[in-house]
Short mmCIF file of C-alpha atoms in Angstrom, two decimals:
data_model
loop_
_atom_site.label_atom_id
_atom_site.label_comp_id
_atom_site.label_asym_id
_atom_site.label_seq_id
_atom_site.Cartn_x
_atom_site.Cartn_y
_atom_site.Cartn_z
CA GLY A 4 13.32 4.65 9.45
CA ALA A 5 11.64 7.20 7.25
CA VAL A 6 8.30 8.54 8.45
CA VAL A 7 5.34 9.67 6.38
CA SER A 8 2.42 11.36 8.08
CA GLN A 9 -1.09 12.03 6.89
CA HIS A 10 -3.54 14.53 8.23
CA PRO A 11 -6.28 14.15 9.15
CA SER A 12 -6.37 10.49 10.10
CA TRP A 13 -10.12 10.48 9.70
CA VAL A 14 -12.71 12.96 8.53
CA ILE A 15 -16.47 13.07 8.17
CA CYS A 16 -17.93 15.59 5.78
CA LYS A 17 -21.24 16.40 4.22
CA SER A 18 -22.04 15.64 0.62
CA GLY A 19 -21.05 18.51 -1.67
CA THR A 20 -18.21 19.82 0.48
CA SER A 21 -14.48 19.55 -0.23
CA VAL A 22 -11.89 17.83 1.91
CA LYS A 23 -8.13 18.28 1.85
CA ILE A 24 -5.77 15.50 2.93
CA GLU A 25 -2.11 16.22 3.58
CA CYS A 26 0.78 13.82 3.14
CA ARG A 27 4.14 14.79 4.59
CA SER A 28 7.54 13.15 4.57
CA LEU A 29 8.95 14.06 7.95
CA ASP A 30 12.63 13.26 7.68
CA PHE A 31 13.42 12.96 4.00
CA GLN A 32 12.71 14.67 0.72
CA ALA A 33 10.28 12.90 -1.55
CA THR A 34 10.63 13.62 -5.22
CA THR A 35 7.59 11.48 -5.90
CA MET A 36 4.46 10.81 -3.90
CA PHE A 37 1.69 8.38 -4.73
CA TRP A 38 -1.95 8.45 -3.75
CA TYR A 39 -3.85 5.19 -3.34
CA ARG A 40 -7.43 4.42 -2.50
CA GLN A 41 -8.64 1.39 -0.62
CA PHE A 42 -12.25 0.27 -0.41
CA PRO A 43 -13.32 -1.92 2.51
CA LYS A 44 -11.76 -5.36 2.36
CA GLN A 45 -10.12 -4.62 -0.95
CA SER A 46 -6.64 -3.90 -2.17
CA LEU A 47 -5.00 -0.56 -2.80
CA MET A 48 -5.62 1.05 -6.14
CA LEU A 49 -3.25 3.71 -7.41
CA MET A 50 -5.03 6.99 -8.06
CA ALA A 51 -2.22 9.26 -9.14
CA THR A 52 1.49 9.95 -9.14
CA SER A 53 2.62 13.31 -7.87
CA ASN A 54 6.00 14.82 -8.70
CA GLU A 55 7.21 17.95 -6.96
CA GLY A 56 6.72 21.03 -9.07
CA SER A 57 4.78 19.38 -11.87
CA LYS A 58 1.26 18.22 -12.58
CA ALA A 59 0.12 14.93 -11.20
CA THR A 60 -0.34 11.94 -13.45
CA TYR A 61 -3.71 10.30 -12.92
CA GLU A 62 -4.60 6.69 -13.49
CA GLN A 63 -7.27 5.81 -15.97
CA GLY A 64 -10.73 6.32 -14.55
CA VAL A 65 -9.66 8.79 -11.86
CA GLU A 66 -11.22 12.22 -12.34
CA LYS A 67 -8.48 14.82 -12.07
CA ASP A 68 -10.97 17.63 -11.56
CA LYS A 69 -12.51 15.81 -8.63
CA PHE A 70 -9.30 14.63 -6.97
CA LEU A 71 -6.98 17.62 -7.01
CA ILE A 72 -3.38 16.84 -6.20
CA ASN A 73 -0.75 19.41 -5.40
CA HIS A 74 2.89 18.60 -4.65
CA ALA A 75 4.08 22.01 -3.54
CA SER A 76 7.34 20.97 -1.94
CA LEU A 77 9.63 18.00 -1.53
CA THR A 78 7.95 17.15 1.78
CA LEU A 79 4.27 17.86 1.17
CA SER A 80 1.58 16.63 -1.19
CA THR A 81 -2.12 17.32 -0.80
CA LEU A 82 -5.17 15.54 -2.14
CA THR A 83 -8.40 17.52 -2.26
CA VAL A 84 -11.63 15.65 -2.81
CA THR A 85 -13.93 18.24 -4.33
CA SER A 86 -17.72 18.13 -4.11
CA ALA A 87 -17.52 14.90 -2.17
CA HIS A 88 -20.25 12.31 -2.49
CA PRO A 89 -20.96 9.21 -0.40
CA GLU A 90 -19.31 7.00 -3.03
CA ASP A 91 -16.04 8.85 -2.33
CA SER A 92 -16.01 7.39 1.16
CA SER A 93 -12.86 5.34 1.35
CA PHE A 94 -9.45 4.94 2.93
CA TYR A 95 -6.88 7.14 1.21
CA ILE A 96 -3.22 6.25 1.60
CA CYS A 97 -0.21 8.16 0.38
CA SER A 98 3.31 6.98 -0.08
CA ALA A 99 6.44 9.04 -0.44
CA SER A 100 9.44 8.04 -2.44
CA PRO A 101 13.01 9.17 -2.24
CA PRO A 102 15.15 7.31 -4.78
CA ASN A 103 14.80 3.53 -4.57
CA GLU A 104 12.47 3.36 -1.56
CA GLN A 105 8.82 3.93 -0.80
CA TYR A 106 7.23 4.70 2.55
CA PHE A 107 3.54 4.68 3.34
CA GLY A 108 1.50 7.04 5.42
CA PRO A 109 -0.97 5.71 7.99
CA GLY A 110 -3.98 6.55 5.83
CA THR A 111 -6.98 8.85 6.04
CA ARG A 112 -10.46 7.48 6.39
CA LEU A 113 -12.99 9.68 4.65
CA THR A 114 -16.70 9.29 5.30
CA VAL A 115 -19.10 11.40 3.28
CA THR A 116 -22.62 11.64 4.67
CA GLY B 22 1.13 -4.86 -17.48
CA ASP B 23 2.58 -6.00 -14.20
CA SER B 24 0.33 -7.92 -11.85
CA VAL B 25 0.35 -9.76 -8.55
CA THR B 26 -1.81 -12.73 -7.66
CA GLN B 27 -2.07 -13.94 -4.11
CA MET B 28 -4.16 -16.61 -2.50
CA GLU B 29 -7.57 -15.51 -1.45
CA GLY B 30 -8.55 -15.63 2.14
CA PRO B 31 -9.66 -15.53 4.69
CA VAL B 32 -7.17 -17.85 6.28
CA THR B 33 -7.89 -19.03 9.79
CA LEU B 34 -5.20 -20.78 11.79
CA SER B 35 -4.69 -21.90 15.33
CA GLU B 36 -1.89 -20.33 17.32
CA GLU B 37 1.53 -21.90 16.60
CA ALA B 38 0.39 -23.28 13.25
CA PHE B 39 2.52 -22.95 10.12
CA LEU B 40 1.55 -20.20 7.71
CA THR B 41 1.97 -20.02 3.96
CA ILE B 42 0.44 -17.31 1.81
CA ASN B 43 1.12 -17.84 -1.86
CA CYS B 44 2.05 -14.97 -4.15
CA THR B 45 2.97 -15.05 -7.81
CA TYR B 46 3.73 -12.16 -10.09
CA THR B 47 3.90 -11.13 -13.71
CA ALA B 48 6.38 -8.47 -14.71
CA THR B 49 8.30 -7.49 -17.79
CA GLY B 50 11.53 -6.72 -15.99
CA TYR B 51 13.15 -7.70 -12.72
CA PRO B 52 10.97 -6.17 -10.05
CA SER B 53 11.50 -5.76 -6.36
CA LEU B 54 9.02 -7.78 -4.32
CA PHE B 55 7.38 -6.85 -1.05
CA TRP B 56 5.06 -8.09 1.65
CA TYR B 57 3.07 -5.48 3.53
CA VAL B 58 0.88 -6.01 6.57
CA GLN B 59 -2.19 -3.99 7.48
CA TYR B 60 -3.62 -4.26 10.97
CA PRO B 61 -7.27 -3.33 11.50
CA GLY B 62 -7.88 0.36 10.99
CA GLU B 63 -4.27 1.13 10.20
CA GLY B 64 -2.10 1.87 7.20
CA LEU B 65 0.41 -0.40 5.55
CA GLN B 66 3.61 -1.50 7.16
CA LEU B 67 6.46 -3.00 5.22
CA LEU B 68 6.99 -6.52 6.49
CA LEU B 69 9.84 -7.65 4.26
CA LYS B 70 11.24 -7.27 0.79
CA ALA B 71 13.59 -8.80 -1.73
CA THR B 72 15.19 -7.00 -4.61
CA LYS B 73 16.68 -9.77 -6.72
CA ALA B 74 16.33 -13.43 -7.53
CA ASP B 75 17.09 -15.87 -4.69
CA ASP B 76 17.07 -13.09 -2.11
CA LYS B 77 15.28 -14.00 1.09
CA GLY B 78 13.48 -11.29 3.00
CA SER B 79 12.77 -11.89 6.66
CA ASN B 80 11.29 -10.02 9.59
CA LYS B 81 9.47 -10.91 12.82
CA GLY B 82 9.65 -14.61 12.02
CA PHE B 83 8.18 -14.15 8.55
CA GLU B 84 10.21 -14.92 5.48
CA ALA B 85 9.81 -15.04 1.71
CA THR B 86 12.21 -16.02 -1.05
CA TYR B 87 12.29 -14.36 -4.46
CA ARG B 88 11.94 -17.24 -6.94
CA LYS B 89 12.48 -16.01 -10.46
CA GLU B 90 11.99 -19.43 -12.04
CA THR B 91 8.50 -19.78 -10.60
CA THR B 92 7.82 -16.01 -10.41
CA SER B 93 6.80 -16.46 -6.80
CA PHE B 94 7.33 -14.79 -3.44
CA HIS B 95 5.42 -16.92 -0.95
CA LEU B 96 5.17 -15.71 2.63
CA GLU B 97 5.86 -18.18 5.43
CA LYS B 98 5.99 -18.25 9.19
CA GLY B 99 6.71 -21.29 11.26
CA SER B 100 4.51 -20.49 14.25
CA VAL B 101 1.84 -17.82 14.06
CA GLN B 102 0.54 -15.82 16.99
CA VAL B 103 -2.80 -14.16 17.63
CA SER B 104 -1.06 -10.81 17.13
CA ASP B 105 -0.29 -11.79 13.52
CA SER B 106 -3.96 -11.45 12.63
CA ALA B 107 -4.04 -8.87 9.86
CA VAL B 108 -4.32 -8.47 6.11
CA TYR B 109 -1.19 -9.29 4.15
CA PHE B 110 -0.46 -7.76 0.75
CA CYS B 111 2.07 -8.95 -1.75
CA ALA B 112 3.38 -6.22 -4.04
CA LEU B 113 5.94 -5.49 -6.68
CA SER B 114 7.75 -2.45 -7.99
CA ASP B 115 9.78 -2.17 -11.16
CA GLN B 116 11.93 0.61 -9.77
CA GLY B 117 12.33 2.28 -6.43
CA ASN B 118 10.27 5.33 -7.25
CA THR B 119 7.48 3.76 -9.25
CA PRO B 120 4.09 2.92 -7.74
CA LEU B 121 3.58 -0.46 -6.22
CA VAL B 122 1.31 -3.02 -7.79
CA PHE B 123 -0.58 -4.83 -5.07
CA GLY B 124 -2.23 -8.19 -4.82
CA LYS B 125 -5.76 -8.31 -3.46
CA GLY B 126 -4.67 -9.08 0.06
CA THR B 127 -5.12 -12.11 2.27
CA ARG B 128 -6.85 -11.79 5.60
CA LEU B 129 -5.30 -13.94 8.31
CA SER B 130 -7.07 -14.73 11.55
CA VAL B 131 -5.17 -16.57 14.25
CA ILE B 132 -7.21 -18.05 17.07
CA ALA B 133 -5.90 -19.02 20.46
#
């Protein structure tokens, strides 16, 4: 089946620094990628929808200047958490979507100290 | 908007017990329905899906039937194993390339 990778799988950073998370579709082209956030023992909340070659669409309450999303190609989307704070610590999961399917990456655990 | 409601956990069962995790949905159209499983420390894995009314999705002994009349997609397994311990998410999608709407998840613990 289709494979979506995320890198890094986990990262620890200091407060105030920026962290970039990559989401790649390895064997298919993804016209759309989604970024979700999951707090401990909670469900996934959609952060933004990323379409190749256009600006991401952010969900209400998600700061677009803090969570920068770039979908530079049909196989790569990046999420950059800028000026990270401890409250940004979370599990970030991407999914990639060719037409009529959706495949999830393994997730990136971010810890901000 | 669309929403998914699933039974709250945690659910604790003995090995070989019967499992049911209830899931109901609200949607304006005719969504596709999914069950995902998340093992500790890992991402989501698609467990099964159904794309239209009366479809039954099945995988690894789990099954769920898309019931349009009751707007439900309950997950069942006849005999659970310790290795089934995980969090299970019910989800829906209006179209193939739209974001999924997830339920809150149900944590299942199976004890030997």
